[in-house]
JSON list of C-alpha atoms in Angstrom, two decimals:
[
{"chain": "A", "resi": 241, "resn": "UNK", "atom": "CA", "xyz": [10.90, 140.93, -266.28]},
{"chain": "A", "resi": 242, "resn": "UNK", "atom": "CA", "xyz": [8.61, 140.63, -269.52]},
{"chain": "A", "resi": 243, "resn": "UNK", "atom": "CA", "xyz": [10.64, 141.28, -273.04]},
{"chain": "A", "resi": 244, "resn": "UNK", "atom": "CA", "xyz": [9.17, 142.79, -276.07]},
{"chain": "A", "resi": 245, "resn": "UNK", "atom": "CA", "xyz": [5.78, 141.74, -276.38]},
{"chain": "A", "resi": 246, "resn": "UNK", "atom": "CA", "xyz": [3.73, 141.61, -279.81]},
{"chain": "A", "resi": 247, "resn": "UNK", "atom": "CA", "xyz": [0.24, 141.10, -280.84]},
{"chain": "A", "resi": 248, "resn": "UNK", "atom": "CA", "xyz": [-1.31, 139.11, -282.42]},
{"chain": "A", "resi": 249, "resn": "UNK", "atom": "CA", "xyz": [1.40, 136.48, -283.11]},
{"chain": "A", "resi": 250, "resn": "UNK", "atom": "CA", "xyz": [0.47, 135.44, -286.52]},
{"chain": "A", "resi": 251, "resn": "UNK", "atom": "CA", "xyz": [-3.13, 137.02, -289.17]},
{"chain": "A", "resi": 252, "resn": "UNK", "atom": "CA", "xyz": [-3.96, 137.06, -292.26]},
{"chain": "A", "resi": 253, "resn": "UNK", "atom": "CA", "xyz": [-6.03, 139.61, -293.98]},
{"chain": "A", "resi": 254, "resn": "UNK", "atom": "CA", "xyz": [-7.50, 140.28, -297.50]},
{"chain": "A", "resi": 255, "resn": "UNK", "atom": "CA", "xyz": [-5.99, 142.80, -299.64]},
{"chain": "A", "resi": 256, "resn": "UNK", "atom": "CA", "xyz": [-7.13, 146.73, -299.20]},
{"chain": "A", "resi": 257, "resn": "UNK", "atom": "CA", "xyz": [-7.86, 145.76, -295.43]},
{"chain": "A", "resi": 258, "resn": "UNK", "atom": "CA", "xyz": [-6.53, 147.75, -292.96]},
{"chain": "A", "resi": 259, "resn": "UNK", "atom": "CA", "xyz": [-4.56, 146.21, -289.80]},
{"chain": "A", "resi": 260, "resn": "UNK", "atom": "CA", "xyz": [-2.96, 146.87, -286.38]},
{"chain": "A", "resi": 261, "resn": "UNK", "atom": "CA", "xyz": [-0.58, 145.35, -284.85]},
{"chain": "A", "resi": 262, "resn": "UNK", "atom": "CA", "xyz": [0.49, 146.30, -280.89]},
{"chain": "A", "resi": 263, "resn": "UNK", "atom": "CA", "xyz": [3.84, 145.91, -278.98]},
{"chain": "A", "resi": 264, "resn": "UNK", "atom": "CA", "xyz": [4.40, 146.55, -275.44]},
{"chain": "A", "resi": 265, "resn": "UNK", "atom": "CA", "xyz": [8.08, 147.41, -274.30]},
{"chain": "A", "resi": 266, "resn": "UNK", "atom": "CA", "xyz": [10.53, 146.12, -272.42]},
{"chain": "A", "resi": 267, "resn": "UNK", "atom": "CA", "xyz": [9.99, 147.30, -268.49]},
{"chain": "A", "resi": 268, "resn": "UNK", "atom": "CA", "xyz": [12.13, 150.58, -268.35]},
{"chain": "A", "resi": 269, "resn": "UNK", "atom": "CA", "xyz": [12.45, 151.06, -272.03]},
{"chain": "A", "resi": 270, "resn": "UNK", "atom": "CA", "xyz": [10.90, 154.48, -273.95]},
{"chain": "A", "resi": 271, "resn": "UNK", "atom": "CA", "xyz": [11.33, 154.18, -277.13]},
{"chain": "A", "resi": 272, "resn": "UNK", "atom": "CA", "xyz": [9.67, 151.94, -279.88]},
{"chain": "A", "resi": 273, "resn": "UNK", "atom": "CA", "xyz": [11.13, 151.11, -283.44]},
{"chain": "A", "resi": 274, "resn": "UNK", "atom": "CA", "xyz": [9.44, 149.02, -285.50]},
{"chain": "A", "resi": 275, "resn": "UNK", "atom": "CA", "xyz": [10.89, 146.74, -288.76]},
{"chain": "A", "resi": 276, "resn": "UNK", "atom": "CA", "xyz": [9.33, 144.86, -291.53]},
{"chain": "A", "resi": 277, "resn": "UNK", "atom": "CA", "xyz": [11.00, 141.55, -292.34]},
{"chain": "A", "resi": 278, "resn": "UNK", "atom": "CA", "xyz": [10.41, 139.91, -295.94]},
{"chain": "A", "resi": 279, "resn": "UNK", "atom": "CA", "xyz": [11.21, 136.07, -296.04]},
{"chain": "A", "resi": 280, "resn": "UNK", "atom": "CA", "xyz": [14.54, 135.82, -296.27]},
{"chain": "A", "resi": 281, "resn": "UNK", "atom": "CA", "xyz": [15.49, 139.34, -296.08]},
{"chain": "A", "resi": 282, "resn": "UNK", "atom": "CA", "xyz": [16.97, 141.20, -292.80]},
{"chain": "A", "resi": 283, "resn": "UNK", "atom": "CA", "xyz": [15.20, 143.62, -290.98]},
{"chain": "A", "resi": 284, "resn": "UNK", "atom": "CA", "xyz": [13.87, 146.88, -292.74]},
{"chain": "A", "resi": 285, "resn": "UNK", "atom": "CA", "xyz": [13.39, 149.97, -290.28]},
{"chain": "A", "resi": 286, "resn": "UNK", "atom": "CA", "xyz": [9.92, 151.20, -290.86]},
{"chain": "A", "resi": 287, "resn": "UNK", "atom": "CA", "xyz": [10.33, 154.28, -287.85]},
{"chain": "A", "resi": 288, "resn": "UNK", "atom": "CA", "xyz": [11.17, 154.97, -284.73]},
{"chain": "A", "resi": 289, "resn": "UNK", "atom": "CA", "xyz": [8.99, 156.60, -281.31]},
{"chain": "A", "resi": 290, "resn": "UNK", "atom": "CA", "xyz": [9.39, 158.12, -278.49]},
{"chain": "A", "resi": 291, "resn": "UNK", "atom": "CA", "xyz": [7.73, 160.54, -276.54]},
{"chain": "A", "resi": 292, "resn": "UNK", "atom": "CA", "xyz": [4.72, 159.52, -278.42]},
{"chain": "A", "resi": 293, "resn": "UNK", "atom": "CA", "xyz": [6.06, 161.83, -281.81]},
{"chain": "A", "resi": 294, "resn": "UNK", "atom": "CA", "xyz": [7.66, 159.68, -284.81]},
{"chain": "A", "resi": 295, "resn": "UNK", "atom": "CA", "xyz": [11.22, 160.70, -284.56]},
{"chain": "A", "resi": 296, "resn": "UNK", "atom": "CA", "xyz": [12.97, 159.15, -287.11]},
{"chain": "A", "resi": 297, "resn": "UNK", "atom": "CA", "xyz": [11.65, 156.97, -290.25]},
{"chain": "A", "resi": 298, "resn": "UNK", "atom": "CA", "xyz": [12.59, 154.68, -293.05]},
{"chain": "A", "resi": 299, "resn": "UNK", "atom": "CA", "xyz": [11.57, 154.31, -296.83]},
{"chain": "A", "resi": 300, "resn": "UNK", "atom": "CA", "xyz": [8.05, 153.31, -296.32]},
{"chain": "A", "resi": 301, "resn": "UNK", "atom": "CA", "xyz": [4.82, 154.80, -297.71]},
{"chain": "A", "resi": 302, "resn": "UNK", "atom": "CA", "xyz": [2.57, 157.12, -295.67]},
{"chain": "A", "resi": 303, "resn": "UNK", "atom": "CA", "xyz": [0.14, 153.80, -295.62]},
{"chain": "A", "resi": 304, "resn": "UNK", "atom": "CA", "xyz": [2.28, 152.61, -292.43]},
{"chain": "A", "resi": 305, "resn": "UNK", "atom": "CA", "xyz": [1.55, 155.04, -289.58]},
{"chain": "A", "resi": 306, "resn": "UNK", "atom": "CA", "xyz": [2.05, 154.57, -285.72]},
{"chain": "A", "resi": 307, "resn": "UNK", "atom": "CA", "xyz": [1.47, 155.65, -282.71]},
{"chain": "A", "resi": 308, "resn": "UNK", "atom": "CA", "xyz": [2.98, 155.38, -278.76]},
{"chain": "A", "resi": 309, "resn": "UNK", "atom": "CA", "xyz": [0.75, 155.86, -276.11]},
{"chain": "A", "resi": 310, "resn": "UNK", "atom": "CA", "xyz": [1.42, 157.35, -272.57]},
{"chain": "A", "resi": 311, "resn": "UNK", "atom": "CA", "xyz": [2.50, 154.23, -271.13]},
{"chain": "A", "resi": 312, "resn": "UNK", "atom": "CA", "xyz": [5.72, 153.65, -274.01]},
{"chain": "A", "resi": 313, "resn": "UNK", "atom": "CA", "xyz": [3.46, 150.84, -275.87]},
{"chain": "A", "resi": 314, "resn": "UNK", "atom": "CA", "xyz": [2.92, 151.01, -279.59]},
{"chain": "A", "resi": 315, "resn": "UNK", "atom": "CA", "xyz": [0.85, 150.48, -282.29]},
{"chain": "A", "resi": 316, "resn": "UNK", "atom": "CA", "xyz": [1.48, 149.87, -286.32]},
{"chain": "A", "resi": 317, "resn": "UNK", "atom": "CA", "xyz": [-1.03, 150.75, -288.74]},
{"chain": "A", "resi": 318, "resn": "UNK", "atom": "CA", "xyz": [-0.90, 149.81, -292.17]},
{"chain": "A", "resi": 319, "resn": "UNK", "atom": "CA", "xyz": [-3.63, 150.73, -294.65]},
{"chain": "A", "resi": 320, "resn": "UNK", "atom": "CA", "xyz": [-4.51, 149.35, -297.60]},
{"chain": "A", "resi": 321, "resn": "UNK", "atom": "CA", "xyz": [-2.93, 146.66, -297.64]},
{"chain": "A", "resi": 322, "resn": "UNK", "atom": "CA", "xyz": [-0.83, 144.90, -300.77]},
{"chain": "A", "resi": 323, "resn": "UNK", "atom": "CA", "xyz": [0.31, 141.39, -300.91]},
{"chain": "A", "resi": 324, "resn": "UNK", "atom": "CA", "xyz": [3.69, 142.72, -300.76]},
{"chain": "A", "resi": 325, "resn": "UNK", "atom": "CA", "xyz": [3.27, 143.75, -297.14]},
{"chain": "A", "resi": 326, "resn": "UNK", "atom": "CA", "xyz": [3.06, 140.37, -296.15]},
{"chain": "A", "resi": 327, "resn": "UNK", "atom": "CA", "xyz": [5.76, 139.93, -294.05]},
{"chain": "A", "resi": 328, "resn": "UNK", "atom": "CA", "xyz": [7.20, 139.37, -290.03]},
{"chain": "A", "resi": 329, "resn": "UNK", "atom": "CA", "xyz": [6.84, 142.75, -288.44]},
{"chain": "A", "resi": 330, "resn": "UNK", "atom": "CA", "xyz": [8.81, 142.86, -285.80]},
{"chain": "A", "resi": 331, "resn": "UNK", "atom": "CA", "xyz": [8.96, 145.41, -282.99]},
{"chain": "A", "resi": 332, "resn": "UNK", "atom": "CA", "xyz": [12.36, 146.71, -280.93]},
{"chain": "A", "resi": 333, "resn": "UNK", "atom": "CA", "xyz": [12.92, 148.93, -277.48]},
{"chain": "A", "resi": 334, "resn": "UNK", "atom": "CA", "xyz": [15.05, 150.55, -276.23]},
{"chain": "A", "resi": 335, "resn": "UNK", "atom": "CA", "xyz": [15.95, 153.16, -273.44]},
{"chain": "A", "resi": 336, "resn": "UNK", "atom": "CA", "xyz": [16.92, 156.68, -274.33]},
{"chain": "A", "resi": 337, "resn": "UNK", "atom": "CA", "xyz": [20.71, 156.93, -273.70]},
{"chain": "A", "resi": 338, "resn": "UNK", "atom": "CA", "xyz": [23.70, 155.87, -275.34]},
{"chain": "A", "resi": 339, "resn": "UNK", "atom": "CA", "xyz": [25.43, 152.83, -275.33]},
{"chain": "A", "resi": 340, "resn": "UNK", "atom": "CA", "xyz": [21.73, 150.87, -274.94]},
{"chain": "A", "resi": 341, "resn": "UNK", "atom": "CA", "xyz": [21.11, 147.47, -276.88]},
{"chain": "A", "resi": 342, "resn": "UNK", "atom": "CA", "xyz": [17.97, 147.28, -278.64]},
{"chain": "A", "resi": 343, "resn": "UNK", "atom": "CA", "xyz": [15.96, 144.20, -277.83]},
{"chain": "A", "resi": 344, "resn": "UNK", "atom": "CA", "xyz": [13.34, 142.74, -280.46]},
{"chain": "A", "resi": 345, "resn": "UNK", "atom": "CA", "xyz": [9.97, 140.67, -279.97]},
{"chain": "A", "resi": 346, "resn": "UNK", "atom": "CA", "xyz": [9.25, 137.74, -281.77]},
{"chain": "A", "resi": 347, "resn": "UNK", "atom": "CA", "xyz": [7.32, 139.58, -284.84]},
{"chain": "A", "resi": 348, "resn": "UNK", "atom": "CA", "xyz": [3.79, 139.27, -285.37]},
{"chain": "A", "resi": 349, "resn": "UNK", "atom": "CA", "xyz": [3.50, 137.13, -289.12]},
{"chain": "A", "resi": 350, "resn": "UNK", "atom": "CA", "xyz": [0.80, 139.12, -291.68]},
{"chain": "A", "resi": 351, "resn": "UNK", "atom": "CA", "xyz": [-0.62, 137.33, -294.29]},
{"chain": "A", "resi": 352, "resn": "UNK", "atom": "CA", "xyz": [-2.15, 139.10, -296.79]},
{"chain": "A", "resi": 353, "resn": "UNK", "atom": "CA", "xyz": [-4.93, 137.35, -299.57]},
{"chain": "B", "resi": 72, "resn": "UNK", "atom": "CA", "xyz": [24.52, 154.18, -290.95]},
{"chain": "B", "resi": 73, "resn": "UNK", "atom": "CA", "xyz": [27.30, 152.64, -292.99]},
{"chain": "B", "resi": 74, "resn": "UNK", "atom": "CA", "xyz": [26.57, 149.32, -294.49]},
{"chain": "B", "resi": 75, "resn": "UNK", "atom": "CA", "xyz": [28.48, 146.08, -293.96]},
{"chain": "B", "resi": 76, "resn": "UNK", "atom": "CA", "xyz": [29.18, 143.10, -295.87]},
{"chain": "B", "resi": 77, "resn": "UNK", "atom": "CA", "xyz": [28.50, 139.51, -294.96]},
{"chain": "B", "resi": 78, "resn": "UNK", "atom": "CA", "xyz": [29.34, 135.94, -296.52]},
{"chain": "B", "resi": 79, "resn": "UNK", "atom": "CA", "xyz": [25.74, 134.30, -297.06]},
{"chain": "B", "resi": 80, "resn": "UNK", "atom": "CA", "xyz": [26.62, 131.33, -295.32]},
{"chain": "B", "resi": 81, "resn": "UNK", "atom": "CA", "xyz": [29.22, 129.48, -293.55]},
{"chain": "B", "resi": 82, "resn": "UNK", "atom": "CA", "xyz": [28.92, 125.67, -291.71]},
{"chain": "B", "resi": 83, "resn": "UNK", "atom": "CA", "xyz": [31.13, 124.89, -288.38]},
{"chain": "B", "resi": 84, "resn": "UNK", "atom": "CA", "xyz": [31.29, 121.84, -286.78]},
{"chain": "B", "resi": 85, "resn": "UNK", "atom": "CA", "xyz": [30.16, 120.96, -283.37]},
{"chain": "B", "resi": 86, "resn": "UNK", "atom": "CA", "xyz": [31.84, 121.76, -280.30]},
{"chain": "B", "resi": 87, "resn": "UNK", "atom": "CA", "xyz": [34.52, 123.95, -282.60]},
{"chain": "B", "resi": 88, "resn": "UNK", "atom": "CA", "xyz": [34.44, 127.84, -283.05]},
{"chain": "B", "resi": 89, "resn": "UNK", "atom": "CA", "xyz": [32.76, 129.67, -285.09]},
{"chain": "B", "resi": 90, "resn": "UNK", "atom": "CA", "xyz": [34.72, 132.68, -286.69]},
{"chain": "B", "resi": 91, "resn": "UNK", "atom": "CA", "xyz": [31.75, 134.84, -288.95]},
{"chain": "B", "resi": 92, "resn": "UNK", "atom": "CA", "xyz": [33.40, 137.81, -290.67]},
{"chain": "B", "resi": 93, "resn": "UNK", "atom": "CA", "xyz": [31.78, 140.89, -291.61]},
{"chain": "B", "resi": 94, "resn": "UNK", "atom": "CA", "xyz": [32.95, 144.08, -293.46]},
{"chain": "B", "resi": 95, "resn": "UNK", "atom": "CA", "xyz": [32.30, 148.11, -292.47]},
{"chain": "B", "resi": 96, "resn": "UNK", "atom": "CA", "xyz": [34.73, 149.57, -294.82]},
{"chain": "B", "resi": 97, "resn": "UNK", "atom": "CA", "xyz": [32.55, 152.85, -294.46]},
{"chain": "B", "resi": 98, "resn": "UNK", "atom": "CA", "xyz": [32.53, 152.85, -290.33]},
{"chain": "B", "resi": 99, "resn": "UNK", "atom": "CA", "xyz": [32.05, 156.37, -289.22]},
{"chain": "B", "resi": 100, "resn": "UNK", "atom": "CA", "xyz": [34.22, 157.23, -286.08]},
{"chain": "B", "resi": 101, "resn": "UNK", "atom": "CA", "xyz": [31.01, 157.53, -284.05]},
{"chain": "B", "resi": 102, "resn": "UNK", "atom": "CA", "xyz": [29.57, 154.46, -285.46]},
{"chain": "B", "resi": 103, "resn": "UNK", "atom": "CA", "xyz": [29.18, 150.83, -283.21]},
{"chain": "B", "resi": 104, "resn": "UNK", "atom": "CA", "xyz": [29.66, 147.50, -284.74]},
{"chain": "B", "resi": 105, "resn": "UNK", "atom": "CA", "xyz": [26.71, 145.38, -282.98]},
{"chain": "B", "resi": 106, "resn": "UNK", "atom": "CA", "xyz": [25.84, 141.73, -283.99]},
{"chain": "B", "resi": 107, "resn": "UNK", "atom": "CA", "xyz": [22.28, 140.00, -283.37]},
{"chain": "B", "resi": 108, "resn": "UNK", "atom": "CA", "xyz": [21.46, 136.66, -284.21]},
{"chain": "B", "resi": 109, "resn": "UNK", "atom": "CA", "xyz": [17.98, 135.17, -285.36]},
{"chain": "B", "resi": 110, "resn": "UNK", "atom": "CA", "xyz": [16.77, 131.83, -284.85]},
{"chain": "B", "resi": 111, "resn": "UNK", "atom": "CA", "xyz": [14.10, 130.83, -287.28]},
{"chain": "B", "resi": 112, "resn": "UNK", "atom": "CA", "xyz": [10.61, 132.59, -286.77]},
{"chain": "B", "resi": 113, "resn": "UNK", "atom": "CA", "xyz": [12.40, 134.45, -283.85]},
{"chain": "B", "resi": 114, "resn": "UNK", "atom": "CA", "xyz": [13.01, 137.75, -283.32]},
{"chain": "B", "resi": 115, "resn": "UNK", "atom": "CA", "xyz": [16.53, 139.01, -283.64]},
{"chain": "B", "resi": 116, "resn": "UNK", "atom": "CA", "xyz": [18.40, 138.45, -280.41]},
{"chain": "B", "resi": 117, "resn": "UNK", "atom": "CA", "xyz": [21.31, 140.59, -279.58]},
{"chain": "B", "resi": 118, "resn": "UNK", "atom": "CA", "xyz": [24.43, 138.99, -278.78]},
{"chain": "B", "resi": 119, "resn": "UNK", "atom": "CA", "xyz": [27.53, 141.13, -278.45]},
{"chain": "B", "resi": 120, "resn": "UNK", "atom": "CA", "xyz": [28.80, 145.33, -279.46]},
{"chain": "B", "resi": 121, "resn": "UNK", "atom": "CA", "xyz": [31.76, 146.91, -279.41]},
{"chain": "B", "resi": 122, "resn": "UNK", "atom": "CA", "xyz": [33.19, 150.43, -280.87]},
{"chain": "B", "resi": 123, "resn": "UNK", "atom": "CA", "xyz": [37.07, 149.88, -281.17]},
{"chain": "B", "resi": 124, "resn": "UNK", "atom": "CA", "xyz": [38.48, 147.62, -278.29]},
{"chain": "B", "resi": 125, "resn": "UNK", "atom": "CA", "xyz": [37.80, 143.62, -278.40]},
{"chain": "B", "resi": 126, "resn": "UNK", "atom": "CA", "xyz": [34.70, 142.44, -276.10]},
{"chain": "B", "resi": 127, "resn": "UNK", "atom": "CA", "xyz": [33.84, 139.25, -274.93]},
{"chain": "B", "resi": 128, "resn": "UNK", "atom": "CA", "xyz": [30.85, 138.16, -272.63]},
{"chain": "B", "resi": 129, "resn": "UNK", "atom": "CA", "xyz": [29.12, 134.98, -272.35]},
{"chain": "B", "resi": 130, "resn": "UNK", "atom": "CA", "xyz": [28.11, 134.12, -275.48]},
{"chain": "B", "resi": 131, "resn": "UNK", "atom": "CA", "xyz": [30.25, 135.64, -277.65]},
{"chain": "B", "resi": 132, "resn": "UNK", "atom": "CA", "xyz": [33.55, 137.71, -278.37]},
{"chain": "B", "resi": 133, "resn": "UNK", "atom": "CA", "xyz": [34.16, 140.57, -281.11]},
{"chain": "B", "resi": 134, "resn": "UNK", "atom": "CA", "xyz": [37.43, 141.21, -282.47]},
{"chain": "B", "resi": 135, "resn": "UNK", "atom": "CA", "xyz": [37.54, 144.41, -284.41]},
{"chain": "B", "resi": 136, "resn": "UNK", "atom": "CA", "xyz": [40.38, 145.61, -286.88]},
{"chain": "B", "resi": 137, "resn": "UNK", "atom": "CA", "xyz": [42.38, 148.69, -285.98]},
{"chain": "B", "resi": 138, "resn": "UNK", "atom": "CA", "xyz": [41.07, 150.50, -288.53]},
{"chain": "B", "resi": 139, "resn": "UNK", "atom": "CA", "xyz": [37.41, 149.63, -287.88]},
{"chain": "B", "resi": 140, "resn": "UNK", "atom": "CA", "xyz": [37.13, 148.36, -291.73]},
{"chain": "B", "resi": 141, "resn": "UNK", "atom": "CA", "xyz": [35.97, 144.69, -290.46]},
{"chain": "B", "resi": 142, "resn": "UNK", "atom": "CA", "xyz": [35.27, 142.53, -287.39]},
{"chain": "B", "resi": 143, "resn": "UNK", "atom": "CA", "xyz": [34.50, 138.92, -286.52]},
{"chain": "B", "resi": 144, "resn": "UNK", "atom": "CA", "xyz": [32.09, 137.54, -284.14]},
{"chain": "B", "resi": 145, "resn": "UNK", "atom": "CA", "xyz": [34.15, 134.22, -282.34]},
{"chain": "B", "resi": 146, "resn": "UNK", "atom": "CA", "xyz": [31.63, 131.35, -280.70]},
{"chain": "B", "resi": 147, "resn": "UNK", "atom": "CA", "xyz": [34.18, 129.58, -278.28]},
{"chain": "B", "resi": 148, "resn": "UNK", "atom": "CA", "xyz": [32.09, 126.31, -279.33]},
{"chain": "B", "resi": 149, "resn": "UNK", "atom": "CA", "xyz": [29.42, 126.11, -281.26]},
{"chain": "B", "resi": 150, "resn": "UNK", "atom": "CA", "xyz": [26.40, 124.16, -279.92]},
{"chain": "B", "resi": 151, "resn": "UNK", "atom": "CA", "xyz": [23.62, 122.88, -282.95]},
{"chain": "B", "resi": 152, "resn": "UNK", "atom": "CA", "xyz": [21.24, 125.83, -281.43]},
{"chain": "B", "resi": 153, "resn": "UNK", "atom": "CA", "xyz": [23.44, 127.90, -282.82]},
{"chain": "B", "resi": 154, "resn": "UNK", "atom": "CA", "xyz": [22.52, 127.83, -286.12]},
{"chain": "B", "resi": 155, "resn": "UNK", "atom": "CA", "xyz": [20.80, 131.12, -287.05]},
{"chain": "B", "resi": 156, "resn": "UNK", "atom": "CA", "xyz": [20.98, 134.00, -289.20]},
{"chain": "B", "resi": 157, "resn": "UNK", "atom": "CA", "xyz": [23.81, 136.23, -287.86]},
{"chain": "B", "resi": 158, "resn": "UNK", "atom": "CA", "xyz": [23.56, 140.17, -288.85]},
{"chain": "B", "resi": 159, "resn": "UNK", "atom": "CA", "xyz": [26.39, 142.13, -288.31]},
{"chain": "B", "resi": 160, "resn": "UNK", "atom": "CA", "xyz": [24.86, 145.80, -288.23]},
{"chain": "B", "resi": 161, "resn": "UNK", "atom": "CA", "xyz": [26.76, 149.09, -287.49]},
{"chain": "B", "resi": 162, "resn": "UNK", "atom": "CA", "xyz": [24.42, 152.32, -286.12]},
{"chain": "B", "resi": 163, "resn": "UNK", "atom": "CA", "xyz": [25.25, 155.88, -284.57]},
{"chain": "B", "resi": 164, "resn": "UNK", "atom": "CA", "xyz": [24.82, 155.10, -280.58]},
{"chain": "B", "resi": 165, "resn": "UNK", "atom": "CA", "xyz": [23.03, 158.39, -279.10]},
{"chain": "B", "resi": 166, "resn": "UNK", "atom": "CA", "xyz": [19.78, 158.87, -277.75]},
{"chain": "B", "resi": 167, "resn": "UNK", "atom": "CA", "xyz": [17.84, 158.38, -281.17]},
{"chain": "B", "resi": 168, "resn": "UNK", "atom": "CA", "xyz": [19.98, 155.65, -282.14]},
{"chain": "B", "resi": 169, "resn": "UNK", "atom": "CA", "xyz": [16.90, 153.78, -283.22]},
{"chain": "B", "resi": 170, "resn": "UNK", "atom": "CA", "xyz": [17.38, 153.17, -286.43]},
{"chain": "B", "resi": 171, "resn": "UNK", "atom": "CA", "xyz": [19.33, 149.73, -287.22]},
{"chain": "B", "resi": 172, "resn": "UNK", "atom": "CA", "xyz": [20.23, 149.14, -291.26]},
{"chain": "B", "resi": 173, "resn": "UNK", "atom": "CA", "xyz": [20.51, 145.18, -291.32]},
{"chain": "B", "resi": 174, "resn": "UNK", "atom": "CA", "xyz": [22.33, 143.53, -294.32]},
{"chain": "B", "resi": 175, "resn": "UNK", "atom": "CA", "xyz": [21.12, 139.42, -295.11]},
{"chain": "B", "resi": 176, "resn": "UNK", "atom": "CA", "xyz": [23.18, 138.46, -292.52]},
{"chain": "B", "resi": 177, "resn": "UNK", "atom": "CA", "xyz": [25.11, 134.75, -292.35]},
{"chain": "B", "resi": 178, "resn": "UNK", "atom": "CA", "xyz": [23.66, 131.41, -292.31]},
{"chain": "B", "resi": 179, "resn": "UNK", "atom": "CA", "xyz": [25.50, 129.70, -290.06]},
{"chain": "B", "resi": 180, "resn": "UNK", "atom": "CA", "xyz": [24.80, 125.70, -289.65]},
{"chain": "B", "resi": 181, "resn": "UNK", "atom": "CA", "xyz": [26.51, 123.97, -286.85]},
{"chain": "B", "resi": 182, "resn": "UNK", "atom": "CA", "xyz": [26.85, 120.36, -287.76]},
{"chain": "B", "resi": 183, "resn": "UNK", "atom": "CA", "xyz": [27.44, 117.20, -285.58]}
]
């Protein structure tokens, strides 16, 4: 049974680019969340998806934007792009329900020029 | 989701346990105490939860207070690939429960 998977593992773009980045749930889980990590830093929440609609979000500009597809995968968009976003961005499922544990992937690295 | 409070780092020695504290002095009743460690260039992995009893499984246990102010995360005998960053994080637990505030978390180094 596959994990969280992310893609690409590691880029690095120039600043004002634009870039996606794509994570594919764990088997059974529905909804996406999605966190940027600064070095050293924990975890920020960026927002949360499911039944492709945002549901819940965190303090980030309207430059990050997502999306979930039919099939629970996900994509993060982030637009003109600052060195400041470079960072781990790391993507979490989970099924709907309570008492469910969130599992991460292992991040896709940005580097931004 | 109520924030918690973590020592920066901590070093245990091999084959001893591991005792990392964290503090939730603003727990709401509905709120879970969950702890995920990350190995470097990882992603987070979770380890253990709990909402007012003690739990244990196989990697870990979680002893929390009776008033839900602070718990500890116990690792029966710390192995080197143990050393991480563990965050102790505390989130509502309902169906858009998504949302996970993470603190720095605790270096932990296990030496030999």
């Amino acid at each position: 049974d596959a994990g969280v998977t992310q893609s690409p593992t590691h880029l690095i773009k120039t600043r004002g680019q634009q870039v996606t980045l794509r994570c594919s749930p764990k088997s059974g889980h529905d909804t996406v969340s999605w966190y940027q990590q600064a070095l050293g830093q924990g975890p920020q929440f960026i927002f949360q998806y499911y039944e492709e609609e945002e549901r819940q979000r965190g303090n980030f500009p309207d430059r990050f934007s997502g999306h979930q597809f039919p099939n629970y995968s996900s994509e993060l968009n982030v637009n003109a792009l600052l060195l400041g976003d470079s960072a781990l961005y790391l993507c979490a499922s989970q099924p709907q329900g309570v008492g469910n544990t969130i599992y991460f992937g292992e991040g896709s690295w940005l580097t931004v020029v | 989701d109520a924030k918690t409070t973590q020592p920066p780092s901590m070093d245990c020695a091999e084959g001893r346990a591991a005792n990392l504290p964290c503090n939730h002095s603003t727990i709401s009743g509905n709120e879970y105490v969950y702890w995920y460690r990350q190995i470097h260039s990882q992603g987070p992995q979770y380890i253990i939860h709990g909402l007012k009893n003690n739990e244990t499984n196989e990697m870990a246990s979680l002893i929390i207070t009776e008033d839900r102010k602070s718990s500890t995360l116990i690792l029966p005998h710390a192995t080197l690939r143990d050393t991480a960053v563990y965050y102790c994080i505390v989130r509502v637990d309902n169906t858009n429960a998504g949302k996970s505030t993470f603190g720095d978390g605790t270096t932990l180094t296990v030496k030999p």
